Coordinates of C-alpha atoms in Angstrom, one line a residue:
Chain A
X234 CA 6.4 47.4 2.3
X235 CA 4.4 45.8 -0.4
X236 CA 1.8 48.1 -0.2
X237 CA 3.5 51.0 -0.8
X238 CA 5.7 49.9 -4.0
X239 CA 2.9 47.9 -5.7
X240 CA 1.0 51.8 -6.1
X241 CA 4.1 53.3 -7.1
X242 CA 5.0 50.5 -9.8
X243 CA 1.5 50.8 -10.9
X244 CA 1.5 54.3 -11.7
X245 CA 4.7 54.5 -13.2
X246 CA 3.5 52.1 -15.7
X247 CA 0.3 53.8 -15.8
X248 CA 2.4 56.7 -17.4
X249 CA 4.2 54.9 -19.3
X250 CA 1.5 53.4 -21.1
X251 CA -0.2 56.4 -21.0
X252 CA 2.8 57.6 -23.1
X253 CA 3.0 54.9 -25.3
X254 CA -0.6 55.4 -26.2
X255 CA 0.4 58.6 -28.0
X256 CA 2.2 56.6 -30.5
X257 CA 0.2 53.4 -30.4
X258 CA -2.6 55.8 -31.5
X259 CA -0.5 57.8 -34.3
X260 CA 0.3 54.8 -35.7
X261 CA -3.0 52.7 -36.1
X262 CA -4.9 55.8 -37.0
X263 CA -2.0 55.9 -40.0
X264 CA -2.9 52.3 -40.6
X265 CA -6.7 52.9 -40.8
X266 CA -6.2 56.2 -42.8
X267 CA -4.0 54.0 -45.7
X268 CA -0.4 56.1 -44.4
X269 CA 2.8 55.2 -42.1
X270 CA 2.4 57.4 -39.0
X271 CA 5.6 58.0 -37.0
X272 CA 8.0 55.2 -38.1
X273 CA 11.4 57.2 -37.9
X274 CA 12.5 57.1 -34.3
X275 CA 13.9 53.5 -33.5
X276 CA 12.4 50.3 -35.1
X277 CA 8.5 50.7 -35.7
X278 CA 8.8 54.5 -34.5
X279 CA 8.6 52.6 -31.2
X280 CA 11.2 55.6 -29.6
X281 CA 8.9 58.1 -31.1
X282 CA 7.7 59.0 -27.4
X283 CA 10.9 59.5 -26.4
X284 CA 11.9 62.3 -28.9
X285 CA 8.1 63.7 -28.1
X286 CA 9.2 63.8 -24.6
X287 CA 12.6 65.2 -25.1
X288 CA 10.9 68.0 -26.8
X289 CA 8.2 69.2 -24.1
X290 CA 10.2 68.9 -21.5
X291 CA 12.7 71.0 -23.3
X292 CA 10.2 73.6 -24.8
X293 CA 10.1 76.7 -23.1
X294 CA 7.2 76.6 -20.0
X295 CA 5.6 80.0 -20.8
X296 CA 2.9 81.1 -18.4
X297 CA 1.4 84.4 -20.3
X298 CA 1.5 87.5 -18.1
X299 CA -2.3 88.3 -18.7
X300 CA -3.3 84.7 -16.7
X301 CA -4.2 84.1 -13.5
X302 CA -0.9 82.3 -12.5
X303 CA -1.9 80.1 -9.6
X304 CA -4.7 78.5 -11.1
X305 CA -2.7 78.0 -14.5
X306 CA -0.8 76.1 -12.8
X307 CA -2.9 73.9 -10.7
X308 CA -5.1 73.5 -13.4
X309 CA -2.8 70.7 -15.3
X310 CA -2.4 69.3 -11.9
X311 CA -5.6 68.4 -11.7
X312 CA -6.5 66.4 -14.3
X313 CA -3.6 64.3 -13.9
X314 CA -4.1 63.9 -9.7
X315 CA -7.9 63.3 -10.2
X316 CA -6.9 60.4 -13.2
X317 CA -4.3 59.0 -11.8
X318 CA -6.5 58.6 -8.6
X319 CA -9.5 56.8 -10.6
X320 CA -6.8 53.9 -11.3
X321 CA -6.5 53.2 -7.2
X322 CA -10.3 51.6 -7.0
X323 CA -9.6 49.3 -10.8
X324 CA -9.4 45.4 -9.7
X325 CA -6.5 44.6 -12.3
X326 CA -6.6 41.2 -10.8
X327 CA -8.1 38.9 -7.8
X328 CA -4.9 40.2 -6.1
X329 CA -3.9 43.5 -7.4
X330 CA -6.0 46.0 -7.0
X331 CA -4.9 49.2 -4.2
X332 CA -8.0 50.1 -2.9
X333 CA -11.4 47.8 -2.5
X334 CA -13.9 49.4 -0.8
X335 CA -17.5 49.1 -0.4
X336 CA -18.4 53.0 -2.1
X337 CA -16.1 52.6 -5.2
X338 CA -18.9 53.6 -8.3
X339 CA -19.5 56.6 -6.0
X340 CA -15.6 57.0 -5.8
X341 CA -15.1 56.6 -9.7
X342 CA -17.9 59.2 -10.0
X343 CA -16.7 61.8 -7.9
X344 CA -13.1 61.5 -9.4
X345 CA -14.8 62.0 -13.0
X346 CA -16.8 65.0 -11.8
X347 CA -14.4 66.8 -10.0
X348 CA -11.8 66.6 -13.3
X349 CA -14.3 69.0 -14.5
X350 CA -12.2 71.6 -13.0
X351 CA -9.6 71.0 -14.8
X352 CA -10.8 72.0 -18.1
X353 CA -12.6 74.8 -16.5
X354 CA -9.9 76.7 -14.1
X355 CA -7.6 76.2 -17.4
X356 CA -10.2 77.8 -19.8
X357 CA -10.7 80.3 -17.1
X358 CA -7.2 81.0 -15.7
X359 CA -6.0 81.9 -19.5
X360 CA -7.8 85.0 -20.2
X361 CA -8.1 84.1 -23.3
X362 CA -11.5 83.7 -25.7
X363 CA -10.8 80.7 -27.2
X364 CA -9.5 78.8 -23.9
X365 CA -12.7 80.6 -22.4
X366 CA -14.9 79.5 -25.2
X367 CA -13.3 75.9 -24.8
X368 CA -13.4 75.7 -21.0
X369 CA -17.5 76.8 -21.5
X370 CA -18.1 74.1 -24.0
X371 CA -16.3 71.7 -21.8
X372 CA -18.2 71.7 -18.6
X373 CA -21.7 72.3 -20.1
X374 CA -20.6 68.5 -22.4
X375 CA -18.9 67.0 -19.0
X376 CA -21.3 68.1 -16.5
X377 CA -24.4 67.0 -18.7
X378 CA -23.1 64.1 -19.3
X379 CA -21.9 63.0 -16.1
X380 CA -25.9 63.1 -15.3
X381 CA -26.9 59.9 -17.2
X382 CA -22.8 58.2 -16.6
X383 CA -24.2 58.1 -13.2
X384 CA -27.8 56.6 -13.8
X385 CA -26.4 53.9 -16.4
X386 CA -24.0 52.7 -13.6
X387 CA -26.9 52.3 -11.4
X388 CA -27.9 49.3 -13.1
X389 CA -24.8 47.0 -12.6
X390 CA -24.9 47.9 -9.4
X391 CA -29.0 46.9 -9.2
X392 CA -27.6 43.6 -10.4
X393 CA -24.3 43.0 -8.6
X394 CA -26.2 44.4 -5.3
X395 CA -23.0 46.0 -4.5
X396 CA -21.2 49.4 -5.4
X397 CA -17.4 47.8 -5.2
X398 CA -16.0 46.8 -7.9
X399 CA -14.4 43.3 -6.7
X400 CA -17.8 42.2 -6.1
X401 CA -19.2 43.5 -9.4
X402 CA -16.4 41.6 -11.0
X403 CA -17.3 38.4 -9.5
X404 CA -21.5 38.3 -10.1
X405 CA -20.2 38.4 -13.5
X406 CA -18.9 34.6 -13.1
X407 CA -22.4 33.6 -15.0
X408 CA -22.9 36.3 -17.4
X409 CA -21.1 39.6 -18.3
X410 CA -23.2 42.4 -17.6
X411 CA -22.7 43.9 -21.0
X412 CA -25.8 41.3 -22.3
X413 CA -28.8 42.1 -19.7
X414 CA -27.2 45.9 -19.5
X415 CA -26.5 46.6 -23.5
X416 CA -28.3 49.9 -23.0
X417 CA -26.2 50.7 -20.0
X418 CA -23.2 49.9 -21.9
X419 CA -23.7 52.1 -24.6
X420 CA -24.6 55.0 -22.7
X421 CA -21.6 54.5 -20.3
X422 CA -19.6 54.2 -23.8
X423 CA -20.7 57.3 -25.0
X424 CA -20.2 59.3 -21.5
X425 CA -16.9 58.2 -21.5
X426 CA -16.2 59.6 -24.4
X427 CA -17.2 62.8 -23.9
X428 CA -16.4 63.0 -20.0
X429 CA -12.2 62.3 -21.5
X430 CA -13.7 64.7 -24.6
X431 CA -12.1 62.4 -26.6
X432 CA -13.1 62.9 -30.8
X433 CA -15.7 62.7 -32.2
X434 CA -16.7 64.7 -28.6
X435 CA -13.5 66.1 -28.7
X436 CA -15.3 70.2 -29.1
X437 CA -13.9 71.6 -26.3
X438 CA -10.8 71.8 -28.4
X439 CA -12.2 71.6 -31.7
X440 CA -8.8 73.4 -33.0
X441 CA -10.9 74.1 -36.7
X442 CA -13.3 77.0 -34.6
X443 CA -11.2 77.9 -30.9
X444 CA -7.8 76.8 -32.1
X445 CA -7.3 74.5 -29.3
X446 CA -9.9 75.0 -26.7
X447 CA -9.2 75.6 -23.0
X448 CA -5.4 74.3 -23.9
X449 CA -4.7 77.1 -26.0
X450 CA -2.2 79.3 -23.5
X451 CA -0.1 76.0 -22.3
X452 CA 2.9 75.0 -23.8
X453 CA 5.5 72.7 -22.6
X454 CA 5.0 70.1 -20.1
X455 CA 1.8 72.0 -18.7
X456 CA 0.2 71.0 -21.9
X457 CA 2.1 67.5 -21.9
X458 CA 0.1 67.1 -18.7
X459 CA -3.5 67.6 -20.3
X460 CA -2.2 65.7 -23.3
X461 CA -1.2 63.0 -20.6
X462 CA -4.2 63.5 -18.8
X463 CA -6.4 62.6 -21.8
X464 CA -5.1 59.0 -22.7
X465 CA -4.9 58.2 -18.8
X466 CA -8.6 59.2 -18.8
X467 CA -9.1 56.7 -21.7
X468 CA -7.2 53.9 -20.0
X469 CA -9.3 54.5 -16.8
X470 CA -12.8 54.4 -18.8
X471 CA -11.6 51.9 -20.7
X472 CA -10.9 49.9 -17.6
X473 CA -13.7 50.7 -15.9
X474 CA -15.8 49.3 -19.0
X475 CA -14.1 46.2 -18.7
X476 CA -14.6 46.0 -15.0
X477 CA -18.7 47.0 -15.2
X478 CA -19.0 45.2 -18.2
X479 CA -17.1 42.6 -19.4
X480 CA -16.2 40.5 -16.7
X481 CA -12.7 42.4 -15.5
X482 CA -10.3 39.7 -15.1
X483 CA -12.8 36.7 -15.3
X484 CA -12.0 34.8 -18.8
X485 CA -10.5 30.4 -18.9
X486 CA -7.2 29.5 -19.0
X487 CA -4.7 32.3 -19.1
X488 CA -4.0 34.5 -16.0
X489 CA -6.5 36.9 -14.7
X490 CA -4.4 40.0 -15.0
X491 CA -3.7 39.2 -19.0
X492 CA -6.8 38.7 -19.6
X493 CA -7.9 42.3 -17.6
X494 CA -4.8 43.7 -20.3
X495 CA -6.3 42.3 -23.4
X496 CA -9.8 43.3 -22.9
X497 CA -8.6 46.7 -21.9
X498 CA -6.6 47.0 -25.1
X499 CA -9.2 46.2 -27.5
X500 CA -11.5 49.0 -26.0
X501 CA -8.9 51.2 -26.6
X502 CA -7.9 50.3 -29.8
X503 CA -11.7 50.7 -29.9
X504 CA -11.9 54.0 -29.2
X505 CA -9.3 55.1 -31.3
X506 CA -11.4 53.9 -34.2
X507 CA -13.9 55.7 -32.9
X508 CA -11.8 58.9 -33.5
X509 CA -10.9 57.5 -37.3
X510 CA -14.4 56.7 -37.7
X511 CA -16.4 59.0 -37.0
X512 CA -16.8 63.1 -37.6
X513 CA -17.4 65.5 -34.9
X514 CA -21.5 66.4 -34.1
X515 CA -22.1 70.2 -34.0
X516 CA -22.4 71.5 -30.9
X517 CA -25.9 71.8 -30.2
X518 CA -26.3 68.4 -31.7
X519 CA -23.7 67.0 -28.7
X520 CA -25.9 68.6 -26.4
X521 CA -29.3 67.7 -27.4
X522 CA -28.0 63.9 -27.9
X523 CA -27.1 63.8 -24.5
X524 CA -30.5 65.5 -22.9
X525 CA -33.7 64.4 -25.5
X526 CA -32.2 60.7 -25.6
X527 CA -29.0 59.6 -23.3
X528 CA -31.1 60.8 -20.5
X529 CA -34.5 59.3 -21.1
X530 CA -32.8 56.0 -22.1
X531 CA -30.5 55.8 -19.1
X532 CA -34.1 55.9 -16.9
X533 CA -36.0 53.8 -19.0
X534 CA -32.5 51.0 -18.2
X535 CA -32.8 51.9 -14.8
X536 CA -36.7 51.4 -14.8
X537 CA -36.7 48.0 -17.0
X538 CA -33.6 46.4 -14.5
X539 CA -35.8 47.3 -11.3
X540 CA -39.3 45.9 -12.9
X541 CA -37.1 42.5 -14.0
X542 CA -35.6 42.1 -10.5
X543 CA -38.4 42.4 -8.7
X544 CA -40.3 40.0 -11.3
X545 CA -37.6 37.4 -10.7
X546 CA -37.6 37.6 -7.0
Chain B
X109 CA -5.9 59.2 15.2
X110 CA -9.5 59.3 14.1
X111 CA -9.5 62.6 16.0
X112 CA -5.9 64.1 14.6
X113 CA -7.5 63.7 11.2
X114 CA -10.9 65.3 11.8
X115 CA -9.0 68.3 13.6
X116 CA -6.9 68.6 10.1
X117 CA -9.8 68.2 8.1
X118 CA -11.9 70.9 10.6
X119 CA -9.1 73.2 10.3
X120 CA -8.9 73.4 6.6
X121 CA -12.8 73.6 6.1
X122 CA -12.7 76.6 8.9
X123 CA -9.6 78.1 6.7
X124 CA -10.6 77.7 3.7
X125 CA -13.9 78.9 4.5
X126 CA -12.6 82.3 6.6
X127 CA -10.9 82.7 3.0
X128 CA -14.1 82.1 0.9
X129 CA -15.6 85.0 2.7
X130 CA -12.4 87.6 2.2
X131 CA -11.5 87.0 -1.3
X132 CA -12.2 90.0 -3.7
X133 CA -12.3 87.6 -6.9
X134 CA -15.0 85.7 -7.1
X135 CA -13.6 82.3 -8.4
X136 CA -10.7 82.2 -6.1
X137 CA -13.3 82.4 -3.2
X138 CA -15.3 79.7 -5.1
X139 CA -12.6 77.7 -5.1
X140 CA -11.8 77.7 -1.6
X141 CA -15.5 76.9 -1.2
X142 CA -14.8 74.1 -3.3
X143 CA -11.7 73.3 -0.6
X144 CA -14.3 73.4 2.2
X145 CA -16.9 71.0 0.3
X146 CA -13.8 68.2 0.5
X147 CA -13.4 69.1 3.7
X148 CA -16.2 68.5 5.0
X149 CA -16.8 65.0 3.2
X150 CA -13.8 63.9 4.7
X151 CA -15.3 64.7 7.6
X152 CA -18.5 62.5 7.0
X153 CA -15.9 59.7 5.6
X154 CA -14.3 60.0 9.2
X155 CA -17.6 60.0 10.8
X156 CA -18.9 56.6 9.3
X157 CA -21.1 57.7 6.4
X158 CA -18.8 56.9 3.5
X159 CA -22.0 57.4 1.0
X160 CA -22.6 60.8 2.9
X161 CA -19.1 61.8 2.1
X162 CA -19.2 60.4 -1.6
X163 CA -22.3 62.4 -2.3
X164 CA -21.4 65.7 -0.6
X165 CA -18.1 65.3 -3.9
X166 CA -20.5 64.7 -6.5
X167 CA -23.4 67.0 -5.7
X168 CA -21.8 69.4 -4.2
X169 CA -18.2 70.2 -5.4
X170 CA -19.0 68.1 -8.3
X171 CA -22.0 69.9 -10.0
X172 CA -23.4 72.6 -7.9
X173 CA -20.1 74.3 -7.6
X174 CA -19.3 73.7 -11.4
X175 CA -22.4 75.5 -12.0
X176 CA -21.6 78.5 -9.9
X177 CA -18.1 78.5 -11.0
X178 CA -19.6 78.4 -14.6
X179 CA -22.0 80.9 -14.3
X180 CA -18.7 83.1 -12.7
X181 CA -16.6 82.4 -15.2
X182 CA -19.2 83.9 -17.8
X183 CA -19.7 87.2 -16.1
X184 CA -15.9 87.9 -14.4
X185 CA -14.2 90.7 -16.3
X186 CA -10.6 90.0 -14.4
X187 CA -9.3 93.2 -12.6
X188 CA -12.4 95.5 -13.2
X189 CA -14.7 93.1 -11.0
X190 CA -12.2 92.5 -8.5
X191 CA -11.8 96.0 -8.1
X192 CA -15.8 96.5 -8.0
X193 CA -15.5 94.1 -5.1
X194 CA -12.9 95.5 -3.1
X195 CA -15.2 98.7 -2.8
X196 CA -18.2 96.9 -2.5
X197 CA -16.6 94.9 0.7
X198 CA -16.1 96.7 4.2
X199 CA -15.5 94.8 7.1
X200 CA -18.4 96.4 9.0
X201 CA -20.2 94.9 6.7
X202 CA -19.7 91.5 8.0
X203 CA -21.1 92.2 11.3
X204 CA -24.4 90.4 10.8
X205 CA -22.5 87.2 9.4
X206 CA -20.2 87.5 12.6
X207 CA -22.9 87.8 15.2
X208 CA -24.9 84.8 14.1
X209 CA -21.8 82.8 13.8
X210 CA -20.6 83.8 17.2
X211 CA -24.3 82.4 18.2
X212 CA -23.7 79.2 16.4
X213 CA -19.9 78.9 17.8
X214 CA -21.8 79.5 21.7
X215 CA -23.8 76.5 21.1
X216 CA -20.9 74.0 20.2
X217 CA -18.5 75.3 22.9
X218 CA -21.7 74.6 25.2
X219 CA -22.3 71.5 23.5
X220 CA -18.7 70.4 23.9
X221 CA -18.3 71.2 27.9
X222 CA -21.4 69.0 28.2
X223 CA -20.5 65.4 28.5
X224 CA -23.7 64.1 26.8
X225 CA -23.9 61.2 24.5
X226 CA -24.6 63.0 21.2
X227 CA -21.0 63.7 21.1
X228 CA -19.6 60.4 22.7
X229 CA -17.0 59.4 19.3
X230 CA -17.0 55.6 20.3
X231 CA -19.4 53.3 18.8
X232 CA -19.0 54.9 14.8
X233 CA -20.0 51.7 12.6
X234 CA -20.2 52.8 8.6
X235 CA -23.6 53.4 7.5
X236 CA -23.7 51.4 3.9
X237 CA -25.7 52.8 0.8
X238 CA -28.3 50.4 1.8
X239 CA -29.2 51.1 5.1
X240 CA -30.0 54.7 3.4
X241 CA -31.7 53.6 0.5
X242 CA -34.1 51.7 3.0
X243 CA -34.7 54.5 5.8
X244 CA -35.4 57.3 2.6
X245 CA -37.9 54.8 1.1
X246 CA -39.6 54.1 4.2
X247 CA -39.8 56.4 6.9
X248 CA -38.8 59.4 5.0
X249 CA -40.8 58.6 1.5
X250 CA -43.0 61.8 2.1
X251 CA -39.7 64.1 2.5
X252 CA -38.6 62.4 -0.9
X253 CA -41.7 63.4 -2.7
X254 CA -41.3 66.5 -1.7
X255 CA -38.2 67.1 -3.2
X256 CA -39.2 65.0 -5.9
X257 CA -41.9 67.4 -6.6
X258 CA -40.1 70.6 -6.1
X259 CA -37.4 69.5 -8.7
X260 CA -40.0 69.1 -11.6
X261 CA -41.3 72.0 -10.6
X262 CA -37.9 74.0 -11.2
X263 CA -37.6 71.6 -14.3
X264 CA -40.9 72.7 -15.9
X265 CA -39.8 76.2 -14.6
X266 CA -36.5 76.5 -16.3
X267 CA -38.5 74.8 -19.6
X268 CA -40.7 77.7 -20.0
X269 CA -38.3 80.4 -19.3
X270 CA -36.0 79.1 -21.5
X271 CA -38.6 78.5 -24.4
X272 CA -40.1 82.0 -24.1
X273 CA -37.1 83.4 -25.0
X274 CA -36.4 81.2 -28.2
X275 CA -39.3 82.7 -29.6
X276 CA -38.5 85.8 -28.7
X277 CA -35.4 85.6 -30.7
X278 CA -37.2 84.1 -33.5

C-alpha cells in the first residue's frame, strides 16, 4: 500500500512545486532586476499561481485546423510523462526514493533524450514556421548537447564504480564529487541548461526572432503543460546535480531529506540567476560552444579520471 | 508473468511495426518505428540485459531516430508528400519485403517446435554494464576498433563535405 501512495504524493507535490516555481521565479527575478514582481494575489503574491491556473485552464484549448491533431496533442504529453518519470530514479533520502536500480544514469539519460520529441513533434505537428523554425533549433541544441551530458556523467560513475544513484550518493561520504569532477560539473551544468532550454539557452523560443518557438500554436493548458514541463525539467536537473554532485542527502545534523531540499533549492535559485544574469548566445555561437569545446573537454575529464584511477590503484 | 509481458511487448513491436511500413506520412511511420525501438528494449529489459535495453533508448529512439525524424521534418510538405506517397506505394510492391520475412518467420516457427536449449527461458541472470564493458575490451577489442575507425572515418567525411560547401558559399 505504501508503495503505491508514496509515488502519488510525490508527484503531486512535484507539481505543485513545479507550480510554485512560476512565481518563486517571477518574483526573485523582480528582486534582482530592482522591481516587485507579482505581489497582488494573496499575501506576497503567494496565490498568484492560483489565478495563473484559473486562467489556463479556463482559456479556450484551440487546436488550429491546419495541425496535425494527434501529434499536437501527444506532444504536451510528452514532456510532462518523460519529466515526471526522471523524478522515479532521484534518492530524495536513504529511504525515499521509488525506484533504485542498478542502470539509473542510463535511465536518467534515456528519459532526457527521448523529451526531445516533445519539442520536436510540437514544432512539427503545428504547421507553422516559427514552431517549425523552433522545433529545428531545439533538437539540433538538445541532441548535441545530450552528446557530452552523457560523457561528463561517465566520470562519477568511473569514481562511484556504480551507475545507481543510491550508491553514487554514498561514495560521496568522503568527498563530494563536485571537487575531483569540477569539469564534469560544469559541463553537466551547462547541458542542463540547454537540454530544459532554459535562458540564456532558451533559443528554441527566443520570442524576439520566432515569436515563441515550437510553443507558438498552443494555448491553454496544452501550453500550461510545456510551461509545466520546463520548471519540472529544472527541478529534475537540479536534483540530479545534487545527487552526482553534491553529496544528495549526505550533510551533519539535520535530516537527510532537508538537507536533499536545501541543496536543491539553491541550484534553482541558481539557475534563475542564471536567466537574470546572463544574455542569450547567437545561435551558431550555442552550437559551436557545445561541439569546439563542451565536447573536447568532456573527453579530456573522462581521459584525466581514467589515467588518475588507474595511477592510484 | 515474464512471458505475458514479452508477448505484450512482441505484439506492440510486431504492430507498430506492420504500421511503420503502411503509413503514407512519413513521420507518423517514424513514429511508430520509434514505438517499436521501446518495444523492443523492453524486451532486452525482460530478457536480462538491462544495459542492452537502456542503450537501444538512447541510441536508437533517442538519437538516430531524432535525426531521421529531423531530417523528415525539414523536407515533409504536409498533404502534397503524403499524397506523393500514396501513389508511390502499391501493395505488390511489398512482395520482396514479404517473402524474406515469411523466410525469417519459417525459421522461428522451426526454431520454436524444436525443444533446444537456445530457447530454454529459465536460467535469465541480468547481465551488468560491467560484465560488457569487460567482454568488449577483451575478447571483442578488434570489433571495437573497427567501429572505432569507421566512425572517424564518417567524422572526417562529414568534415570535408561540409567545409567544401562553406567555401563555396563564400
Amino acid at each position: 500500500m505504501n508503495e503505491l501512495i508514496t509515488p502519488i504524493i510525490i508527484l503531486i507535490l512535484l507539481l505543485l512545486s513545479a507550480a510554485m516555481l512560476t512565481w518563486v521565479e517571477r518574483r526573485v527575478l523582480g528582486l534582482w532586476q530592482e522591481r516587485y514582481g507579482p505581489n497582488r494575489v494573496g499575501p506576497f503574491g503567494l496565490l498568484q499561481v492560483v489565478a495563473d491556473m484559473i486562467k489556463l485552464f479556463t482559456k479556450e484549448d484551440w487546436i488550429p485546423p491546419f495541425a496535425d491533431k494527434v501529434i499536437f496533442v501527444l506532444a504536451p504529453m510528452i514532456v510532462m510523462i518523460m519529466m515526471l518519470l526522471g523524478f522515479a530514479i532521484i534518492p530524495f533520502s536513504p529511504e525515499l526514493q521509488i525506484a533504485d536500480f542498478d542502470n539509473a544514469v542510463l535511465f536518467f539519460l534515456a528519459i532526457s533524450s527521448l523529451s526531445v520529441y516533445s519539442v520536436m513533434l510540437a514544432g512539427f505537428s503545428s504547421n507553422s514556421k516559427y514552431a517549425l523554425f523552433g522545433a529545428l533549433r531545439a533538437t539540433a541544441q538538445m541532441i548535441s548537447y545530450e552528446v557530452f551530458m552523457g560523457l561528463s556523467l561517465m566520470g562519477v560513475v568511473m569514481l562511484a564504480d556504480s551507475f545507481s544513484l543510491s550508491e553514487i550518493v554514498e561514495a560521496q561520504r568522503e568527498q563530494w564529487f563536485f571537487i575531483p569532477q569540477f569539469l564534469a560539473l560544469l559541463i553537466f551544468l551547462i547541458a542542463g541548461i540547454a537540454e530544459t532550454h532554459r535562458a540564456p539557452f532558451d533559443l528554441p523560443e527566443a520570442e524576439h526572432e520566432i515569436v515563441a518557438g515550437f510553443h507558438t500554436e498552443y494555448s491553454s493548458m496544452k501550453f500550461g503543460m510545456f510551461f509545466i514541463g520546463e520548471y519540472l525539467g529544472v527541478l529534475l536537473i537540479s536534483m540530479m546535480i545534487v545527487t552526482l554532485f553534491f553529496g544528495g542527502w549526505l550533510g551533519p545534523i539535520l535530516p537527510p531529506l532537508v538537507w536533499f531540499l536545501l541543496k536543491t533549492m539553491l541550484l534553482v535559485l541558481f539557475f534563475i540567476l542564471l536567466r537574470a544574469a546572463i544574455p542569450r548566445p547567437r545561435y551558431d555561437q550555442l552550437m559551436s560552444l557545445g561541439w569546439k569545446y563542451m565536447l573536447p573537454l568532456a573527453l579530456v575529464n573522462l581521459l584525466l579520471t581514467g589515467a588518475l584511477l588507474l595511477f592510484n590503484q | 508473468m515474464i512471458n505475458l509481458l514479452f508477448y505484450l511487448a512482441a505484439t506492440v513491436a510486431l504492430m507498430a511495426a506492420i504500421l511503420t511500413v503502411t503509413r503514407h506520412n512519413a513521420v507518423h511511420a517514424l513514429l511508430y518505428l520509434i514505438v517499436t525501438m521501446l518495444a523492443i528494449s523492453l524486451i532486452f529489459f525482460l530478457f536480462g540485459a538491462p544495459f542492452a535495453a537502456a542503450l537501444q533508448i538512447i541510441v536508437y529512439a533517442g538519437a538516430i531516430m531524432v535525426l531521421f525524424v529531423f531530417v523528415t521534418m525539414m523536407l515533409h510538405q504536409g498533404e502534397l508528400s503524403t499524397r506523393q506517397e500514396a501513389q508511390l506505394y502499391r501493395p505488390s510492391q511489398s512482395l520482396g519485403a514479404i517473402v524474406l520475412s515469411l523466410i525469417l518467420l519459417l525459421e522461428v516457427v522451426y526454431l520454436l517446435s524444436v525443444p533446444e536449449r537456445w530457447l530454454s527461458s529459465q536460467q535469465m541472470t541480468p547481465i551488468s554494464a560491467k560484465q560488457i564493458g569487460i567482454t568488449l575490451y577483451s575478447s571483442y577489442i578488434l570489433l571495437v576498433e573497427i567501429a572505432a575507425l569507421l566512425l572517424l572515418t564518417a567524422l572526417i567525411g562529414a568534415f570535408h563535405i561540409a567545409r567544401r560547401h562553406q567555401e563555396g558559399a563564400s
